[in-house]
Amino acid sequence: MKGDGMAESTRAFAEQFDDPLQQKEAAQAGMWVFLVTEVLFFGALLTAYTVYRHLYPAAFREASRRTDLALGSINTAVLLTSSFTMALCVHAAKTGRRAALVALLALTMALGAGFLAIKGVEWAREIHEHLLPGPSFEFPSAYPGEAGRQAQLFFVLYFVMTGVHALHLVIGIVLLGVLAFFAALGRYRSDYYTPVEVAGLYWHFVDIVWIFLYPLLYLVGGPR
Amino acid sequence: MSDARAHYLNAGHSMRSWLLTKDHKRIALLYLASVTALFFVGGSAAVMFRLQLLTPHGHLVLPETYNKLFTLHGIVMVFFFLVPAVPTVLGNFLIPLMIGAKDLAFPRINLLSWYLFIAGAALALGATLYGGVDTGWTFYTPYSSVFSNTYVVATVMGIFVAGFSSILTGLNFIVTIHKMRAPGLRWFRLPLFVWAIYATSFMFVLATPVLAMALLLVGLERVLHLGIFNPALGGDPLLFQHFFWFYSHPAVYIMVLPAMGVISELIPCFSRRRLFGYEFVVMATFGIAFLGFLVWGHHMFVSGQSAFAGLVFSFLSFVVAVPSAIKVFNWTATLYKGRIRFHTPMLYALGFIGLFTIGGLTGLFLATLGVDVHVHDTYFVIAHFHYIMVGGSVMAYLGGIHYWWPKISGKMYPDALGRWAAVLIFVGFNLTFFPQFIVGYLGMPRRFYMYPPEFQVYNVFSTAGASILALGYLLPLGYLLWSFWYGPDAGDNPWGASGLEWKTSSPPPVRNFETKPVVDEEPYDYEGGRYG
């Protein structure tokens, strides 16, 4: 999706297309289709979550209360802010302000990195508290019996969901880094900024995924 | 290949010009070579277990080896042949030609898809050959995630990687068909092959990620000893089956919709008639694609899903037969009063209609809850899905290869030999799989390396048929390769066929058309006097 749009800086569009508009529409459509795939990819995890929460509601409530609500909420704010700066990136590209575009891309990357850092702190704390599924998992529970195993399922889903989400964010940061590099070289003009726009779609999608993960993982425990 | 005219085959002869090509036609040939090789790998496994089953207590291979052989056969044939074959070979070659475009929308992503496919195939095949996998192609948990002592993780990762090849190929087709059609090529002027690939692409994009995630979770469960699908740790093995079949049932339609697209091209051309009920076939294509997502539970009638779910899935499975039947009726109606020519591709197309009908009707037996409980996990099921996948998809794939071979290679193969091979394959196929309906109904379970002696006669027929089938498959490999270098020139349109792909030269030039084509005719206009 991105690469083909930037085939050669000398030509306005890649040779398989008839004109620049066709290329732009193809790139946008390509990203939307890719995001459809992503919805189903995360959809499988959300389905698994729904099934197990339905089976083990009490254990999921209890396990959810062990997540770090404060850091999770701060992170939600950080990521939403990054979506705002990403939207400003697209605007800067559209209006042809090169310096602003580079600066805003860097800011968006920094916010993404900040999110990952905070997430890393959370993970470290949870591993320290023996919440990482596996042999070292410990979950002292008020409910007898199966609750420990059921809570472990919650944390399996917690780590897989936040892990896959973080991987998407890492890819997004790298993507923005490449864009910032080319933006600094002046490749994007007000009549050609499709890669910025398309990367923006991806970035917003990764944010939206988090908007679903945050309540499912942090808020289902109810008041603490 | 010594002619002076420049075309995509003589545009470069170095290894590099092939392995780094962005030309959709060359990428199609890369896929053709890869899936053909994989087909024969999967086929050899079948030959070995068919020999084992020649006698009730066959001593050719150990029981563990037998399990690994049928697993290899299933994995290679489903994920690395049937799913990719028609879309990546014929789809890649034909979609830009049929819509009058210079290439796919994203040529580099197209090449990347091939490399992902090769990487996935190498990983999966490496694991299955090095140590083997014995889970069956279905990877049911907790056997696959806890108990099996074979190379499950590498194999599922191979399928995971190849899945991205499917997704990106589907994405490429969807965008190309939406954005790059020639002037005048309205949606309802599209060839049905394009419609079929378009619908299939949506299934790639929607179904594959679910399988990818399910296999990722199996891998994690196995490596880290988690309990996602393991009941001993609170997990639900049925959830895996739901995920698996949410992909793998639509995958059946991923295999058969493009095949139906091929048939919809062949039947009008060799009957010299416009396809009967074009719009209905388009709608049926989308009906199948949509309903195909709602019937996965019919693989789980005896798994312990609720009786109500079983009832609903049974009903929906009957419903999906309706659009399939519409297509069969439309093809048959196209033949009526047609001037039928029995060239090689047409024999495959007629074979497809018959075999697909048998496969489809026995599918209704299996969709019936009570009957399914009786024949579940027997050879009846094996026979049913081979009628769809081999009798349907492989027949159509070969028909398509024979039909477009003059366009792909610029050469003609010996048609008489081609007709013999088609007949051989038809006879061999029926001899192999029809007895399996009977022996399955009588109670022979699938996936066992031995069986009670009273079933031997059916298995002897099966193995004999498999030998004929193997010969039938080797013949086209031989004469098509021969014709590629030594065959007579085919001309641009040897079949007198409609469609933009026949309006350019054979083999086509690198950019497909010398001048941008403009479409001013309805599809399959065989009765309008334009095509003789």
Coordinates of N, CA and C in Angstrom, one line a residue, chain B residues 247-453:
Chain B
Y247 N -12.9 -20.3 9.7 CA -12.1 -20.1 8.5 C -12.3 -21.3 7.6
S248 N -12.3 -22.5 8.1 CA -12.1 -23.6 7.2 C -13.3 -24.0 6.5
H249 N -14.5 -23.6 7.0 CA -15.6 -23.8 6.1 C -15.7 -22.8 4.9
P250 N -15.6 -21.5 5.2 CA -15.4 -20.6 4.1 C -14.3 -21.0 3.2
A251 N -13.3 -21.6 3.7 CA -12.2 -22.0 2.8 C -12.6 -23.0 1.8
V252 N -13.7 -23.8 2.1 CA -14.2 -24.7 1.0 C -14.7 -23.9 -0.1
Y253 N -15.4 -22.7 0.2 CA -15.9 -21.9 -0.9 C -14.7 -21.1 -1.5
I254 N -13.7 -20.8 -0.7 CA -12.5 -20.2 -1.3 C -11.9 -21.1 -2.4
M255 N -12.1 -22.4 -2.1 CA -11.6 -23.4 -3.1 C -12.5 -23.6 -4.3
V256 N -13.8 -23.4 -4.1 CA -14.8 -23.8 -5.1 C -15.3 -22.6 -5.9
L257 N -15.4 -21.4 -5.3 CA -15.9 -20.3 -6.0 C -15.1 -19.9 -7.2
P258 N -13.7 -19.8 -7.1 CA -12.9 -19.5 -8.3 C -13.1 -20.6 -9.3
A259 N -13.2 -21.9 -8.8 CA -13.4 -23.0 -9.8 C -14.7 -22.8 -10.6
M260 N -15.8 -22.4 -9.9 CA -17.0 -22.1 -10.5 C -16.8 -20.9 -11.5
G261 N -16.0 -20.0 -11.2 CA -15.7 -18.9 -12.1 C -15.1 -19.4 -13.4
V262 N -14.2 -20.3 -13.2 CA -13.5 -20.9 -14.4 C -14.6 -21.6 -15.3
I263 N -15.5 -22.4 -14.7 CA -16.5 -23.1 -15.4 C -17.4 -22.1 -16.1
S264 N -17.7 -21.0 -15.5 CA -18.6 -20.0 -16.1 C -17.9 -19.4 -17.4
E265 N -16.6 -19.5 -17.5 CA -16.0 -19.0 -18.7 C -16.0 -20.1 -19.8
L266 N -15.7 -21.3 -19.3 CA -15.6 -22.4 -20.3 C -16.9 -22.8 -21.0
I267 N -18.0 -22.9 -20.2 CA -19.2 -23.4 -20.7 C -19.7 -22.5 -21.9
P268 N -19.8 -21.2 -21.7 CA -20.3 -20.3 -22.8 C -19.4 -20.4 -24.0
C269 N -18.1 -20.5 -23.8 CA -17.2 -20.5 -24.9 C -17.3 -21.7 -25.8
F270 N -17.4 -22.9 -25.1 CA -17.5 -24.1 -25.9 C -18.9 -24.5 -26.2
S271 N -19.9 -23.7 -25.8 CA -21.3 -24.0 -26.3 C -21.7 -22.9 -27.3
R272 N -20.8 -21.9 -27.4 CA -21.1 -20.8 -28.3 C -22.4 -20.1 -28.0
R273 N -22.7 -20.0 -26.7 CA -23.9 -19.3 -26.2 C -23.6 -18.3 -25.1
R274 N -24.4 -17.3 -25.0 CA -24.3 -16.4 -23.8 C -24.6 -17.2 -22.6
L275 N -23.9 -16.9 -21.5 CA -24.2 -17.7 -20.2 C -25.7 -17.4 -19.8
F276 N -26.4 -18.5 -19.6 CA -27.8 -18.4 -19.2 C -27.9 -17.7 -17.8
G277 N -28.6 -16.6 -17.7 CA -28.9 -16.0 -16.4 C -27.6 -15.4 -15.7
Y278 N -26.9 -14.6 -16.5 CA -25.7 -14.0 -15.9 C -25.8 -13.4 -14.6
E279 N -26.9 -12.5 -14.4 CA -27.1 -11.8 -13.2 C -27.3 -12.8 -12.0
F280 N -28.1 -13.9 -12.3 CA -28.3 -14.8 -11.3 C -27.1 -15.5 -10.8
V281 N -26.2 -15.8 -11.7 CA -24.9 -16.4 -11.4 C -24.1 -15.5 -10.5
V282 N -24.1 -14.2 -10.8 CA -23.4 -13.2 -10.0 C -24.0 -13.2 -8.6
M283 N -25.3 -13.2 -8.5 CA -26.0 -13.1 -7.2 C -25.7 -14.4 -6.4
A284 N -25.7 -15.6 -7.1 CA -25.5 -16.8 -6.5 C -24.1 -16.9 -5.9
T285 N -23.1 -16.3 -6.7 CA -21.7 -16.2 -6.2 C -21.7 -15.5 -4.8
F286 N -22.4 -14.4 -4.7 CA -22.3 -13.7 -3.4 C -23.2 -14.4 -2.4
G287 N -24.3 -15.0 -2.8 CA -25.1 -15.8 -1.9 C -24.2 -16.9 -1.2
I288 N -23.4 -17.6 -2.0 CA -22.5 -18.6 -1.5 C -21.5 -18.0 -0.6
A289 N -20.9 -16.9 -1.0 CA -19.8 -16.3 -0.2 C -20.4 -15.9 1.2
F290 N -21.6 -15.3 1.1 CA -22.2 -14.8 2.4 C -22.6 -16.0 3.3
L291 N -23.4 -16.9 2.7 CA -23.9 -18.0 3.5 C -22.8 -18.9 4.0
G292 N -21.7 -18.9 3.2 CA -20.6 -19.8 3.5 C -20.0 -19.4 4.9
F293 N -20.2 -18.2 5.3 CA -19.7 -17.8 6.6 C -20.6 -18.3 7.8
L294 N -21.8 -18.8 7.5 CA -22.8 -19.0 8.5 C -23.1 -20.5 8.7
V295 N -22.2 -21.4 8.2 CA -22.6 -22.8 8.2 C -21.5 -23.6 8.9
W296 N -20.5 -23.0 9.5 CA -19.3 -23.7 10.0 C -19.7 -24.8 11.0
G297 N -20.8 -24.6 11.7 CA -21.1 -25.5 12.8 C -21.5 -26.9 12.3
H298 N -21.7 -27.0 11.0 CA -22.1 -28.4 10.5 C -20.9 -29.3 10.6
H299 N -19.7 -28.8 10.9 CA -18.6 -29.7 11.1 C -18.5 -30.2 12.6
M300 N -19.5 -29.6 13.4 CA -19.4 -29.9 14.8 C -20.6 -30.5 15.4
F301 N -21.4 -31.2 14.5 CA -22.7 -31.8 15.0 C -22.5 -32.7 16.2
V302 N -21.4 -33.5 16.2 CA -21.2 -34.4 17.2 C -20.2 -34.0 18.3
S303 N -19.8 -32.7 18.2 CA -18.8 -32.2 19.1 C -19.3 -31.8 20.5
G304 N -20.6 -31.7 20.6 CA -21.1 -31.2 21.9 C -21.6 -29.8 21.9
Q305 N -21.7 -29.2 20.7 CA -22.3 -27.9 20.6 C -23.8 -28.1 20.9
S306 N -24.5 -27.1 21.2 CA -25.9 -27.2 21.6 C -26.8 -27.8 20.5
A307 N -27.9 -28.5 20.9 CA -28.7 -29.1 19.9 C -29.4 -28.0 19.0
F308 N -29.7 -26.9 19.7 CA -30.3 -25.8 18.9 C -29.3 -25.2 17.9
A309 N -28.0 -25.1 18.3 CA -27.0 -24.6 17.3 C -26.9 -25.6 16.1
G310 N -27.0 -26.9 16.5 CA -26.9 -27.9 15.4 C -28.1 -27.8 14.4
L311 N -29.2 -27.5 15.0 CA -30.4 -27.4 14.2 C -30.3 -26.2 13.2
V312 N -29.8 -25.1 13.7 CA -29.7 -23.8 12.9 C -28.6 -24.1 11.8
F313 N -27.5 -24.6 12.2 CA -26.4 -24.9 11.2 C -26.9 -25.9 10.2
S314 N -27.7 -26.8 10.6 CA -28.2 -27.8 9.6 C -29.1 -27.1 8.6
F315 N -30.0 -26.2 9.1 CA -30.9 -25.5 8.2 C -30.1 -24.6 7.2
L316 N -29.1 -23.9 7.8 CA -28.4 -22.9 6.9 C -27.6 -23.7 5.9
S317 N -27.1 -24.9 6.2 CA -26.3 -25.7 5.3 C -27.2 -26.1 4.1
F318 N -28.5 -26.3 4.4 CA -29.4 -26.6 3.3 C -29.6 -25.4 2.4
V319 N -29.7 -24.2 3.1 CA -29.9 -23.0 2.3 C -28.7 -22.7 1.4
V320 N -27.5 -23.0 1.8 CA -26.4 -22.7 0.9 C -26.4 -23.5 -0.3
A321 N -27.1 -24.6 -0.3 CA -27.2 -25.5 -1.5 C -28.0 -24.8 -2.6
V322 N -28.8 -23.8 -2.2 CA -29.7 -23.2 -3.3 C -28.9 -22.4 -4.3
P323 N -28.0 -21.5 -3.9 CA -27.2 -20.8 -4.9 C -26.3 -21.7 -5.7
S324 N -25.8 -22.7 -5.0 CA -24.9 -23.7 -5.8 C -25.7 -24.3 -6.9
A325 N -27.0 -24.7 -6.5 CA -27.8 -25.4 -7.5 C -28.2 -24.4 -8.6
I326 N -28.4 -23.2 -8.3 CA -28.7 -22.2 -9.3 C -27.6 -22.2 -10.4
K327 N -26.4 -22.2 -9.9 CA -25.3 -22.2 -10.9 C -25.3 -23.4 -11.8
V328 N -25.5 -24.6 -11.1 CA -25.5 -25.8 -11.9 C -26.6 -25.8 -13.0
F329 N -27.8 -25.3 -12.6 CA -28.9 -25.2 -13.5 C -28.5 -24.2 -14.7
N330 N -27.9 -23.1 -14.3 CA -27.6 -22.1 -15.3 C -26.5 -22.6 -16.3
W331 N -25.5 -23.4 -15.8 CA -24.6 -23.9 -16.7 C -25.2 -24.9 -17.7
T332 N -26.1 -25.8 -17.1 CA -26.8 -26.8 -17.9 C -27.7 -26.1 -18.9
A333 N -28.4 -25.0 -18.5 CA -29.3 -24.4 -19.5 C -28.4 -23.7 -20.6
T334 N -27.2 -23.3 -20.3 CA -26.4 -22.7 -21.3 C -26.0 -23.7 -22.4
L335 N -25.9 -25.0 -22.0 CA -25.6 -26.0 -22.9 C -26.7 -26.3 -23.9
Y336 N -28.0 -26.0 -23.4 CA -29.1 -26.4 -24.2 C -29.1 -25.6 -25.5
K337 N -29.3 -26.3 -26.6 CA -29.2 -25.8 -28.0 C -27.9 -25.0 -28.3
G338 N -26.9 -25.3 -27.5 CA -25.6 -24.7 -27.9 C -24.9 -25.6 -28.9
R339 N -23.9 -24.9 -29.6 CA -23.1 -25.7 -30.5 C -21.9 -26.2 -29.8
I340 N -22.0 -27.3 -29.1 CA -21.0 -27.7 -28.2 C -19.7 -28.3 -28.9
R341 N -18.6 -27.8 -28.5 CA -17.3 -28.3 -29.0 C -16.6 -29.1 -27.9
F342 N -16.2 -30.3 -28.1 CA -15.6 -31.1 -27.0 C -14.1 -31.0 -27.0
H343 N -13.6 -29.7 -26.9 CA -12.1 -29.6 -26.7 C -11.8 -29.9 -25.2
T344 N -10.5 -30.1 -25.0 CA -10.0 -30.5 -23.6 C -10.6 -29.7 -22.5
P345 N -10.6 -28.4 -22.6 CA -11.2 -27.6 -21.4 C -12.6 -27.9 -21.2
M346 N -13.4 -28.2 -22.3 CA -14.8 -28.4 -22.1 C -15.0 -29.8 -21.4
L347 N -14.2 -30.8 -21.7 CA -14.3 -32.0 -21.0 C -14.2 -31.9 -19.5
Y348 N -13.2 -31.0 -19.1 CA -13.0 -30.8 -17.7 C -14.3 -30.1 -17.1
A349 N -14.8 -29.1 -17.9 CA -16.0 -28.4 -17.4 C -17.2 -29.3 -17.2
L350 N -17.4 -30.2 -18.2 CA -18.5 -31.1 -18.1 C -18.3 -32.1 -16.9
G351 N -17.1 -32.5 -16.8 CA -16.7 -33.4 -15.6 C -17.0 -32.6 -14.3
F352 N -16.7 -31.4 -14.3 CA -16.9 -30.6 -13.1 C -18.4 -30.6 -12.7
I353 N -19.3 -30.3 -13.7 CA -20.7 -30.2 -13.4 C -21.2 -31.5 -12.8
G354 N -20.8 -32.6 -13.4 CA -21.3 -33.9 -12.8 C -20.7 -34.2 -11.5
L355 N -19.4 -34.0 -11.3 CA -18.8 -34.4 -10.0 C -19.2 -33.4 -8.9
F356 N -19.3 -32.1 -9.3 CA -19.7 -31.2 -8.3 C -21.1 -31.4 -7.8
T357 N -22.0 -31.8 -8.7 CA -23.4 -32.1 -8.4 C -23.4 -33.3 -7.4
I358 N -22.6 -34.4 -7.6 CA -22.6 -35.5 -6.7 C -22.1 -35.0 -5.3
G359 N -21.0 -34.2 -5.4 CA -20.4 -33.7 -4.1 C -21.4 -32.9 -3.4
G360 N -22.1 -32.0 -4.1 CA -23.1 -31.1 -3.5 C -24.3 -31.9 -2.9
L361 N -24.8 -32.9 -3.6 CA -26.0 -33.6 -3.1 C -25.6 -34.4 -1.9
T362 N -24.4 -35.0 -1.9 CA -24.0 -35.8 -0.7 C -23.7 -34.9 0.4
G363 N -23.4 -33.6 0.1 CA -23.3 -32.6 1.2 C -24.6 -32.4 1.9
L364 N -25.7 -32.5 1.2 CA -27.0 -32.4 1.8 C -27.3 -33.6 2.8
F365 N -26.8 -34.8 2.4 CA -26.9 -35.9 3.3 C -26.2 -35.5 4.7
L366 N -25.0 -34.9 4.5 CA -24.2 -34.6 5.7 C -24.8 -33.5 6.5
A367 N -25.5 -32.6 5.8 CA -26.2 -31.5 6.5 C -27.4 -31.9 7.3
T368 N -27.9 -33.1 7.0 CA -29.0 -33.6 7.8 C -28.5 -34.2 9.1
L369 N -28.9 -33.7 10.2 CA -28.4 -34.0 11.5 C -28.3 -35.5 11.7
G370 N -29.4 -36.2 11.6 CA -29.4 -37.6 11.9 C -28.5 -38.5 11.0
V371 N -28.5 -38.2 9.7 CA -27.6 -38.9 8.8 C -26.1 -38.6 9.2
D372 N -25.8 -37.4 9.5 CA -24.5 -37.0 9.8 C -24.0 -37.8 11.0
V373 N -24.8 -38.0 12.0 CA -24.4 -38.7 13.2 C -23.9 -40.2 12.8
H374 N -24.7 -40.7 11.8 CA -24.3 -42.1 11.3 C -23.0 -42.1 10.6
V375 N -22.8 -41.2 9.6 CA -21.6 -41.2 8.8 C -20.5 -40.3 9.2
H376 N -20.7 -39.6 10.3 CA -19.6 -38.7 10.8 C -18.3 -39.4 10.9
D377 N -17.2 -38.8 10.4 CA -15.8 -39.3 10.5 C -15.7 -40.7 9.8
T378 N -16.5 -40.9 8.8 CA -16.3 -42.1 8.0 C -15.8 -41.7 6.6
Y379 N -15.5 -42.7 5.8 CA -15.1 -42.5 4.4 C -16.2 -41.8 3.6
F380 N -17.4 -41.8 4.1 CA -18.5 -41.1 3.3 C -18.1 -39.6 3.3
V381 N -17.6 -39.1 4.4 CA -17.2 -37.7 4.4 C -16.0 -37.4 3.5
I382 N -15.1 -38.3 3.6 CA -13.9 -38.2 2.7 C -14.3 -38.2 1.2
A383 N -15.2 -39.1 0.9 CA -15.7 -39.1 -0.5 C -16.4 -37.8 -0.9
H384 N -17.3 -37.4 0.0 CA -18.0 -36.1 -0.2 C -17.1 -35.0 -0.5
F385 N -16.1 -34.7 0.4 CA -15.3 -33.5 0.1 C -14.3 -33.6 -1.0
H386 N -13.9 -34.9 -1.3 CA -13.1 -35.0 -2.5 C -13.8 -34.8 -3.8
Y387 N -15.1 -35.1 -3.7 CA -15.9 -34.8 -4.9 C -16.0 -33.3 -5.1
I388 N -16.1 -32.5 -4.0 CA -16.1 -31.1 -4.2 C -14.7 -30.6 -4.5
M389 N -13.7 -31.0 -3.8 CA -12.4 -30.4 -3.9 C -11.6 -30.9 -5.1
V390 N -11.6 -32.2 -5.3 CA -10.9 -32.7 -6.5 C -11.8 -32.8 -7.7
G391 N -13.0 -33.4 -7.5 CA -13.9 -33.4 -8.7 C -14.3 -32.0 -9.1
G392 N -14.4 -31.1 -8.1 CA -14.8 -29.7 -8.4 C -13.6 -28.9 -8.7
S393 N -12.9 -28.5 -7.6 CA -11.8 -27.5 -7.8 C -10.7 -27.9 -8.7
V394 N -10.2 -29.2 -8.5 CA -9.0 -29.6 -9.3 C -9.4 -29.7 -10.8
M395 N -10.6 -30.3 -11.0 CA -11.0 -30.4 -12.4 C -11.1 -29.0 -13.1
A396 N -11.7 -28.1 -12.3 CA -11.9 -26.7 -12.9 C -10.5 -26.0 -13.1
Y397 N -9.6 -26.3 -12.1 CA -8.3 -25.7 -12.2 C -7.6 -26.2 -13.5
L398 N -7.7 -27.5 -13.7 CA -7.0 -28.1 -14.9 C -7.7 -27.6 -16.2
G399 N -9.1 -27.5 -16.1 CA -9.8 -27.0 -17.3 C -9.3 -25.6 -17.6
G400 N -9.2 -24.8 -16.5 CA -8.7 -23.4 -16.7 C -7.3 -23.3 -17.3
I401 N -6.4 -24.2 -16.7 CA -5.1 -24.2 -17.2 C -5.0 -24.5 -18.7
H402 N -5.9 -25.5 -19.1 CA -5.9 -25.9 -20.5 C -6.5 -24.8 -21.4
Y403 N -7.5 -24.1 -20.9 CA -8.2 -23.1 -21.6 C -7.3 -21.9 -21.9
W404 N -6.6 -21.5 -20.8 CA -5.8 -20.3 -20.9 C -4.3 -20.5 -21.3
W405 N -3.9 -21.8 -21.4 CA -2.5 -22.2 -21.7 C -2.1 -21.5 -23.0
P406 N -2.9 -21.5 -24.0 CA -2.4 -20.8 -25.3 C -2.1 -19.3 -25.0
K407 N -2.9 -18.7 -24.1 CA -2.6 -17.3 -23.7 C -1.4 -17.1 -22.9
I408 N -1.2 -18.1 -21.9 CA -0.1 -18.0 -21.0 C 1.2 -18.3 -21.7
S409 N 1.2 -19.3 -22.6 CA 2.5 -19.7 -23.2 C 2.6 -19.3 -24.6
G410 N 1.5 -19.0 -25.3 CA 1.5 -18.7 -26.7 C 1.5 -19.9 -27.5
K411 N 1.5 -21.1 -26.9 CA 1.6 -22.4 -27.6 C 0.4 -23.2 -27.4
M412 N 0.2 -24.2 -28.3 CA -0.9 -25.1 -28.2 C -0.4 -26.5 -27.9
Y413 N -1.1 -27.2 -27.0 CA -0.8 -28.5 -26.6 C -1.5 -29.5 -27.5
P414 N -1.2 -30.7 -27.6 CA -1.9 -31.7 -28.4 C -3.3 -32.0 -27.8
D415 N -4.4 -31.5 -28.5 CA -5.7 -31.6 -27.9 C -6.2 -33.0 -27.7
A416 N -5.8 -33.9 -28.6 CA -6.2 -35.3 -28.5 C -5.7 -35.9 -27.2
L417 N -4.4 -35.7 -26.9 CA -3.8 -36.2 -25.7 C -4.5 -35.5 -24.5
G418 N -4.8 -34.3 -24.6 CA -5.4 -33.6 -23.5 C -6.8 -34.2 -23.2
R419 N -7.5 -34.6 -24.3 CA -8.8 -35.2 -24.0 C -8.7 -36.5 -23.4
W420 N -7.7 -37.3 -23.8 CA -7.4 -38.6 -23.1 C -7.1 -38.4 -21.7
A421 N -6.3 -37.4 -21.4 CA -5.9 -37.2 -19.9 C -7.2 -36.8 -19.1
A422 N -8.0 -36.0 -19.7 CA -9.2 -35.5 -19.0 C -10.1 -36.8 -18.7
V423 N -10.3 -37.6 -19.7 CA -11.1 -38.8 -19.5 C -10.5 -39.7 -18.4
L424 N -9.2 -39.9 -18.5 CA -8.4 -40.7 -17.5 C -8.7 -40.2 -16.1
I425 N -8.6 -38.9 -16.0 CA -8.7 -38.3 -14.6 C -10.2 -38.5 -14.2
F426 N -11.1 -38.3 -15.1 CA -12.5 -38.5 -14.7 C -12.8 -39.9 -14.2
V427 N -12.3 -40.9 -15.0 CA -12.5 -42.3 -14.7 C -11.8 -42.6 -13.4
G428 N -10.5 -42.3 -13.3 CA -9.7 -42.6 -12.1 C -10.3 -42.0 -10.9
F429 N -10.8 -40.7 -11.0 CA -11.3 -40.1 -9.8 C -12.5 -40.8 -9.3
N430 N -13.5 -41.2 -10.2 CA -14.7 -41.9 -9.8 C -14.4 -43.3 -9.2
L431 N -13.4 -43.9 -9.8 CA -13.0 -45.2 -9.3 C -12.4 -45.1 -7.9
T432 N -11.7 -44.0 -7.7 CA -11.1 -43.9 -6.4 C -12.1 -43.5 -5.3
F433 N -13.0 -42.6 -5.6 CA -13.8 -42.0 -4.5 C -15.2 -42.6 -4.4
F434 N -15.8 -43.1 -5.5 CA -17.1 -43.6 -5.4 C -17.2 -44.7 -4.4
P435 N -16.3 -45.7 -4.5 CA -16.4 -46.8 -3.5 C -16.3 -46.3 -2.0
Q436 N -15.7 -45.1 -1.8 CA -15.6 -44.6 -0.5 C -16.9 -44.2 0.1
F437 N -17.8 -43.7 -0.8 CA -19.2 -43.4 -0.3 C -19.8 -44.7 0.3
I438 N -19.6 -45.8 -0.4 CA -20.2 -47.1 0.1 C -19.6 -47.6 1.3
V439 N -18.2 -47.6 1.3 CA -17.6 -48.2 2.5 C -17.7 -47.3 3.7
G440 N -17.8 -46.0 3.4 CA -18.1 -45.1 4.5 C -19.5 -45.3 5.1
Y441 N -20.4 -45.5 4.2 CA -21.8 -45.7 4.7 C -21.9 -47.0 5.5
L442 N -21.1 -48.0 5.1 CA -21.0 -49.3 5.8 C -20.3 -49.2 7.1
G443 N -19.6 -48.1 7.3 CA -19.0 -47.8 8.7 C -17.5 -47.8 8.8
M444 N -16.8 -47.7 7.6 CA -15.3 -47.6 7.8 C -14.9 -46.2 8.2
P445 N -14.3 -46.1 9.4 CA -13.9 -44.8 9.9 C -12.7 -44.2 9.1
R446 N -12.6 -42.9 9.0 CA -11.4 -42.3 8.4 C -10.3 -42.3 9.4
R447 N -9.1 -42.0 8.8 CA -7.9 -41.8 9.6 C -7.4 -43.0 10.4
F448 N -7.7 -44.3 9.9 CA -7.2 -45.5 10.5 C -6.2 -46.2 9.5
Y449 N -5.2 -46.7 10.1 CA -4.2 -47.3 9.2 C -4.6 -48.8 8.8
M450 N -5.6 -49.3 9.5 CA -6.1 -50.7 9.2 C -7.6 -50.7 9.2
Y451 N -8.2 -51.8 8.7 CA -9.6 -51.9 8.6 C -10.1 -53.3 8.6
P452 N -11.4 -53.6 8.9 CA -11.8 -55.0 8.9 C -11.8 -55.5 7.5
P453 N -11.4 -56.8 7.3 CA -11.2 -57.4 6.0 C -12.4 -57.3 5.1

